[in-house]
Coordinates of C-alpha atoms and ligand atoms in Angstrom, one line a residue:
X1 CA 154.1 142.7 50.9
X2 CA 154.2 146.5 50.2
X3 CA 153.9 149.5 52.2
X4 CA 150.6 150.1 53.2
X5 CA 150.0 154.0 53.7
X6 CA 147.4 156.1 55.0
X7 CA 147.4 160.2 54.9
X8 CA 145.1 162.7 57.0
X9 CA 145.4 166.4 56.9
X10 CA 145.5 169.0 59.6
X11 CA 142.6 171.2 60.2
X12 CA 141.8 174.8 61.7
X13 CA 138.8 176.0 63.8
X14 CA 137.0 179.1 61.5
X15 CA 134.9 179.7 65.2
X16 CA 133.0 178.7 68.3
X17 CA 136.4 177.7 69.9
X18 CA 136.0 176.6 73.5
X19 CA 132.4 177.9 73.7
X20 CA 131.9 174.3 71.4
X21 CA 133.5 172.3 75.1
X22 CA 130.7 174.0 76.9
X23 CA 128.0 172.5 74.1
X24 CA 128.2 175.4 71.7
X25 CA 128.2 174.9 68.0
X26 CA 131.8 175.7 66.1
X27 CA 133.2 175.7 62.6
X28 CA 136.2 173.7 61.7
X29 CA 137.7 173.5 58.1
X30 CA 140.0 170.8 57.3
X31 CA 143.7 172.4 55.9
X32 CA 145.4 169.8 53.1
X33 CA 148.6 172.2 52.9
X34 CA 149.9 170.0 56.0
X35 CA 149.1 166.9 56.4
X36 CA 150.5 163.2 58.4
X37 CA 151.3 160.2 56.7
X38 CA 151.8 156.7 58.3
X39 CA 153.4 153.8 56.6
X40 CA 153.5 150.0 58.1
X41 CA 155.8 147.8 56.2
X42 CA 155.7 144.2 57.1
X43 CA 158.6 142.7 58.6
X44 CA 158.3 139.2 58.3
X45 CA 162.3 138.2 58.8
X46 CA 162.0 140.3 62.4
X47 CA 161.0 138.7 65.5
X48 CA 157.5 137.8 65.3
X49 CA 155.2 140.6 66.8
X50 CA 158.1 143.4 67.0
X51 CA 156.8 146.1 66.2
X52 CA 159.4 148.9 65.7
X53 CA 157.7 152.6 65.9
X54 CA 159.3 155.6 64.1
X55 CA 158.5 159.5 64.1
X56 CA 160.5 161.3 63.6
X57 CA 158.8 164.8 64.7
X58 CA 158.9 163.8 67.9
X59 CA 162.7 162.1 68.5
X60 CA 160.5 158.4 68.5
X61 CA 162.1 155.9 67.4
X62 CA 161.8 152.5 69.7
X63 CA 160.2 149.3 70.0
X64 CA 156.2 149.6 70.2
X65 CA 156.7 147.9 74.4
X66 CA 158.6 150.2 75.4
X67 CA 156.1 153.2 75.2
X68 CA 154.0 153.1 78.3
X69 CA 150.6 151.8 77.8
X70 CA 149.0 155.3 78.1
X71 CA 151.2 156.6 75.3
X72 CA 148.7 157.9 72.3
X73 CA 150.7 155.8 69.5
X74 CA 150.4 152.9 71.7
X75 CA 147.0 153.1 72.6
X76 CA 145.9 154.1 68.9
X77 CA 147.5 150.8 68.3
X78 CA 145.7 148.9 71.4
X79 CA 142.3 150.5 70.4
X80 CA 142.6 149.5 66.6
X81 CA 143.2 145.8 68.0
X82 CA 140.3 145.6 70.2
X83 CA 138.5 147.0 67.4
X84 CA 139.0 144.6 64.5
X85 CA 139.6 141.4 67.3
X86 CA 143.2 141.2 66.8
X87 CA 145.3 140.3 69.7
X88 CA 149.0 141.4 68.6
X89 CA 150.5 143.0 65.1
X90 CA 152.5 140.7 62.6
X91 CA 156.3 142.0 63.1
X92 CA 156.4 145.3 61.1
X93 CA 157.9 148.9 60.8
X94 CA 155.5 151.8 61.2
X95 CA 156.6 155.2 60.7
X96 CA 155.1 158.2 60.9
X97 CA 156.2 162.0 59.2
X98 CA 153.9 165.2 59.6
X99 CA 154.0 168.1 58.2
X100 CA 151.4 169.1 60.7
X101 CA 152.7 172.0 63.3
X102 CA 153.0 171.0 66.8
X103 CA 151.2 172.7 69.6
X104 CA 149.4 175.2 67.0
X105 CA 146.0 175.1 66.3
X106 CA 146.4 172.7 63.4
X107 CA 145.4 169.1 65.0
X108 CA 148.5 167.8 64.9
X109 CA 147.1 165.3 67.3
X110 CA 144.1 163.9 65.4
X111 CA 145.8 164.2 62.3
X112 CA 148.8 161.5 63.4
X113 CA 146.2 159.3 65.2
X114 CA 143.4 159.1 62.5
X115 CA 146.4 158.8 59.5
X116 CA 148.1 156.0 62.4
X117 CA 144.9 154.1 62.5
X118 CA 143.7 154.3 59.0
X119 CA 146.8 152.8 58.1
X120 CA 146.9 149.8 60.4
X121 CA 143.0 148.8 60.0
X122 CA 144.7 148.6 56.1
X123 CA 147.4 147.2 56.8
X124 CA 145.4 144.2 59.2
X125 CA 143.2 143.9 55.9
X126 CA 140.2 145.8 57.1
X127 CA 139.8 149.3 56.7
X128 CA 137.9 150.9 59.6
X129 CA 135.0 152.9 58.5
X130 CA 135.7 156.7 59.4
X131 CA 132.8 156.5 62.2
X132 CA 135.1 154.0 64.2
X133 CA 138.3 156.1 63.0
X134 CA 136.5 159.2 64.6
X135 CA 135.7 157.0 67.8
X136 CA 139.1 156.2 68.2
X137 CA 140.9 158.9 67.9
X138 CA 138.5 160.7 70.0
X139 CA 139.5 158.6 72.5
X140 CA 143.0 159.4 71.6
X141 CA 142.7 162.9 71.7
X142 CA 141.5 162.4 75.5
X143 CA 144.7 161.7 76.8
X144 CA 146.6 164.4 74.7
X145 CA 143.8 167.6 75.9
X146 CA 142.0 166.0 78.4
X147 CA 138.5 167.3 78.0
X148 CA 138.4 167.4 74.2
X149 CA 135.1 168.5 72.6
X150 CA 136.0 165.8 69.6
X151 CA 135.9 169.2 66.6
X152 CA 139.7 167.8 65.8
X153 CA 139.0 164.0 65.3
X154 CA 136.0 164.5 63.4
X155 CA 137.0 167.4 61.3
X156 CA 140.4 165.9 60.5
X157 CA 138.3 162.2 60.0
X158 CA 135.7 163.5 57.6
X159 CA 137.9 165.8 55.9
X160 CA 135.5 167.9 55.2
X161 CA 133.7 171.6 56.7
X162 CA 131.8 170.7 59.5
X163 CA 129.2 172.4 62.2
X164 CA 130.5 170.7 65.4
X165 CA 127.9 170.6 68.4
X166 CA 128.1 167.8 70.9
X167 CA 125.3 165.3 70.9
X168 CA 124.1 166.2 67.9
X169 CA 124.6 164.7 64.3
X170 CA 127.9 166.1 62.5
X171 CA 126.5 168.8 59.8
X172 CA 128.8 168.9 56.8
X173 CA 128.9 172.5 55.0
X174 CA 128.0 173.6 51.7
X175 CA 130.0 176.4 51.6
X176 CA 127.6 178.4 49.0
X177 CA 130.6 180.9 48.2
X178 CA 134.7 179.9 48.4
X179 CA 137.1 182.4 50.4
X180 CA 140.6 182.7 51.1
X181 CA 142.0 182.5 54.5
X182 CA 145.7 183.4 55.6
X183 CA 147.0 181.6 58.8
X184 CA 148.9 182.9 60.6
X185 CA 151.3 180.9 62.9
X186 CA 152.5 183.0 65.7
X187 CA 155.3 181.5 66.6
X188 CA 154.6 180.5 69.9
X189 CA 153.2 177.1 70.9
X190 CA 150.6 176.5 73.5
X191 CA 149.2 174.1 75.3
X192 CA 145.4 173.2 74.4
X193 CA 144.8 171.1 77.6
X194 CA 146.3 174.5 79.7
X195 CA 144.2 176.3 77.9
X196 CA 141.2 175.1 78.1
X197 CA 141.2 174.2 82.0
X198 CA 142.3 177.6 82.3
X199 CA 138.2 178.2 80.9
X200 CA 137.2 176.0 82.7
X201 CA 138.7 177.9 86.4
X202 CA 137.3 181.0 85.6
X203 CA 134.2 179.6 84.3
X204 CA 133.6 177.8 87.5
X205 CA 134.5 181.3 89.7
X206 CA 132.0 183.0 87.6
X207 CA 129.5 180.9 85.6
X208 CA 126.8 183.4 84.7
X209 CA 129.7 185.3 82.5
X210 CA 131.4 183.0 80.7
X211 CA 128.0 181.3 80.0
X212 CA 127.0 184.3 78.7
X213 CA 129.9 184.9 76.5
X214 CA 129.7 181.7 75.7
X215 CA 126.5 182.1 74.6
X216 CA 127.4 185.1 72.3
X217 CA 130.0 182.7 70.7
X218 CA 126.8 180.5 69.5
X219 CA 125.4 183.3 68.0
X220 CA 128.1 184.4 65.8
X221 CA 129.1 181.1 64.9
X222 CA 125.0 180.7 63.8
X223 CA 125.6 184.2 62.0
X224 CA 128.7 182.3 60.7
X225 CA 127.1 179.1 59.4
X226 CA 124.2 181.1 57.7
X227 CA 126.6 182.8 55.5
X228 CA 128.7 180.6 54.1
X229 CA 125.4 178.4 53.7
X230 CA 123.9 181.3 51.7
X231 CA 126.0 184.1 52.0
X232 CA 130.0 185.8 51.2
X233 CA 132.2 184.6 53.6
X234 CA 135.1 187.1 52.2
X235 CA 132.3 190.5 53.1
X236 CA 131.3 189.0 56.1
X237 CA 135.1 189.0 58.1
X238 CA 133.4 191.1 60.7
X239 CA 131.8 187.9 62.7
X240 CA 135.3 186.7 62.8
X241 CA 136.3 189.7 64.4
X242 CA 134.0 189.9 66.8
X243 CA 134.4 186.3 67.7
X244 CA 137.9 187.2 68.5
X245 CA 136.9 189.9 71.0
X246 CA 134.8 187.1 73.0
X247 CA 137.9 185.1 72.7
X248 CA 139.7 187.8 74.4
X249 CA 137.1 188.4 77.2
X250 CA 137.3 184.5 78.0
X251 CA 141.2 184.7 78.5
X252 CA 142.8 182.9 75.5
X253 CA 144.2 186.1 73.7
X254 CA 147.5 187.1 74.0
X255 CA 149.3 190.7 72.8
X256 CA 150.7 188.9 70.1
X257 CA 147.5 187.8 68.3
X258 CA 145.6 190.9 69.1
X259 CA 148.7 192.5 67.4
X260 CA 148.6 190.0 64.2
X261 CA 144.5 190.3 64.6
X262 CA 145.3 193.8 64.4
X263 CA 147.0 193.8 61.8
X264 CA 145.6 191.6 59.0
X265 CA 142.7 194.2 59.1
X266 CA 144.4 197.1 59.2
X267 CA 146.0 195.6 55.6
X268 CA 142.1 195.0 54.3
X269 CA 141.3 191.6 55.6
X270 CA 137.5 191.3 55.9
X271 CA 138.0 189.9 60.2
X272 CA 140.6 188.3 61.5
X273 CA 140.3 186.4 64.7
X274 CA 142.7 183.6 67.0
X275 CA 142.0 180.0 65.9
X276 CA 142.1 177.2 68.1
X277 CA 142.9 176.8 71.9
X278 CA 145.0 180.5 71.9
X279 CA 147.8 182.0 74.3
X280 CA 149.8 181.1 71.2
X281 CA 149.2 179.2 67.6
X282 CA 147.7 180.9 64.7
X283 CA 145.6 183.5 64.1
X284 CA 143.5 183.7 60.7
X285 CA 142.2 186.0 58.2
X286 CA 139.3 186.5 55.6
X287 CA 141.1 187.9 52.8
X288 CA 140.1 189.3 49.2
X289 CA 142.4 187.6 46.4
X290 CA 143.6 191.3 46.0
X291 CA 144.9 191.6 49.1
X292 CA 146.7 188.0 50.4
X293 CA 149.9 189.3 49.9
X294 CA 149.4 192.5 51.9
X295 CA 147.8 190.9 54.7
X296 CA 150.5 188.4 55.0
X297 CA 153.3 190.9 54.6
X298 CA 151.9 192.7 57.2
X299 CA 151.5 189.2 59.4
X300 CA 155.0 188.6 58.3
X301 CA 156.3 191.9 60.1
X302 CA 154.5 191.7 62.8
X303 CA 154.8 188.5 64.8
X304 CA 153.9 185.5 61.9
X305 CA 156.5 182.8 61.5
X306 CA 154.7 181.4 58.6
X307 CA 151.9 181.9 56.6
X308 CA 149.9 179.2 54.7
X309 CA 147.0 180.8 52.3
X310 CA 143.8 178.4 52.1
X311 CA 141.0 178.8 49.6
X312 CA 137.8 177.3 51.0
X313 CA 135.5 175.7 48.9
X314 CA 132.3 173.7 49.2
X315 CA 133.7 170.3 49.0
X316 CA 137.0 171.2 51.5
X317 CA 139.1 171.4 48.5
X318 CA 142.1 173.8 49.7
X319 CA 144.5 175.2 47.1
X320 CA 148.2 176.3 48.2
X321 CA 150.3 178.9 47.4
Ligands
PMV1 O1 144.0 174.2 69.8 P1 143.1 173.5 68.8 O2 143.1 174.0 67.5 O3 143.3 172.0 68.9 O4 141.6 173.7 69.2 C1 141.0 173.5 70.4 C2 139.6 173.9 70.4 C3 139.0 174.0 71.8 O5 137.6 174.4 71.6 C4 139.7 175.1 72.6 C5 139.1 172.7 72.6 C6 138.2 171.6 72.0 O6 138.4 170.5 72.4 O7 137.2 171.9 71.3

């Protein structure tokens, strides 16, 4: 039997970060640049059921029983079981390499569950459509951030832009007019869960602010939405800015990222703004083609580890350079 494969890629949040756990609408934009790729090989001379487990981003390499029931590779497992009525896996080999960076606003998370359970719902001989992927990893994503507002599973699912709000039907974007983005990783990793329960303390001490700010969060991710529906995304850098501002009110800033923020658009990026949970991870950038490599030179000296340049399009196609 040969190696069944399955691939997702990593994603970034373009705005309405946290305000989206609260119920607000954000934009997330899947990145192909980095991306997760599971393959199961079957095993059939092994013991039956052994399931060996390898990944090597994370120092794993062990039989599937001795993870703890609670760990997410286990329980992706468990869940794809219950799902297609299977009680154990044929012996087999699954490993798992991402290019995906940890602990940085890229969705490393969702990307290794939903390219994990992809592959075994092939591998069992029945692909799981992406609404049941979505539900899974979802569930997944739980026990890595604790209160997830599910923008990472069904962004990195769909593959696609998307208009998160929860409770409400996933919107996929037509992005009327492409734009480059530069993002910005800042070198330091943080903790998404810490982050937003962080929110979530000073949004229970004073309720009638944050909601407020959260509230201004909506508006410029609406502001957002209608322009890359019908508008330039690469004039309209501005809304990221100020979306990065309310960021910084809320908490999730550090001095690095108001420096990179800082930066980018002192070089001639359109906005610039922190992506993702903050107090670390990337920061991004609307950029003109004219001036990618300025912005990211000026990234480069001034906190950036690594830069990956995204072109947006419509249909979530993402060129490299
Ligand atoms: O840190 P990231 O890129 O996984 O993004 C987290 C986004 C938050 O809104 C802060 C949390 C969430 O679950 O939506």
């Amino acid at each position: 039997m040969p190696a069944i494969s399955a691939t997702a890629p990593g994603k970034i949040i373009l705005c309405g970060e946290h305000a989206v756990v609260y119920g607000k609408p954000a934009i997330a934009l899947p990145v192909i640049q980095v991306r997760t790729k599971t393959t199961i090989l079957a095993k059939p001379a092994a013991l039956s059921g052994k399931v060996q487990i390898i990944a090597p981003s994370i120092n794993l390499d062990t039989d599937l029983t001795h993870l703890p029931e609670d760990h997410p590779l286990r329980k992706t497992i468990a869940l794809v079981e219950q799902e297609l009525h299977v009680n154990a896996l044929p012996a087999c080999e699954i490993r798992i390499t991402t290019t995906v960076p940890l602990g940085a606003g890229f969705g490393s998370s969702a990307s290794v569950t939903v390219s994990l359970a992809r592959a075994l719902s092939n591998f069992l001989g029945h692909p799981l459509p992406d609404s049941s992927i979505n539900l899974i990893t979802y569930e997944v994503e739980k026990i890595h951030h604790g209160t997830p507002s599910g923008i990472d599973n069904t962004v990195i699912t769909y593959a696609a832009p998307i208009l998160f709000q929860k409770g409400y039907p996933i919107k996929f974007l037509d992005v009327l007019n492409g734009f480059i983005l530069v993002i910005a990783d800042s070198a330091s990793a943080s903790s998404t869960a810490e982050m937003v329960e962080g929110v979530r303390e000073r949004w229970q001490e004073d309720k009638a602010k944050y909601d407020q700010l959260f509230e201004r969060i909506a508006l410029v991710t609406t502001q957002v939405y209608e322009v890359l529906c019908k508008g330039n995304m690469a004039n309209s850098g501005a809304l990221l800015t100020e979306n990065h501002h309310l960021l910084r009110e809320i908490g999730v800033s550090t001095p690095i990222l108001d420096q990179m923020v800082k930066a980018a658009i002192e070089a001639g990026a359109s906005g610039a703004k922190l992506s993702g949970g903050g107090g670390g991870g990337n920061i991004i950038a609307v950029v003109s083609p004219g001036s990618v490599d300025r912005v990211s030179a000026a990234l480069l000296s001034n906190g950036a580890r690594n830069i990956i340049v995204t072109a947006i399009s419509g249909k979530g196609d993402s060129t490299h350079e």
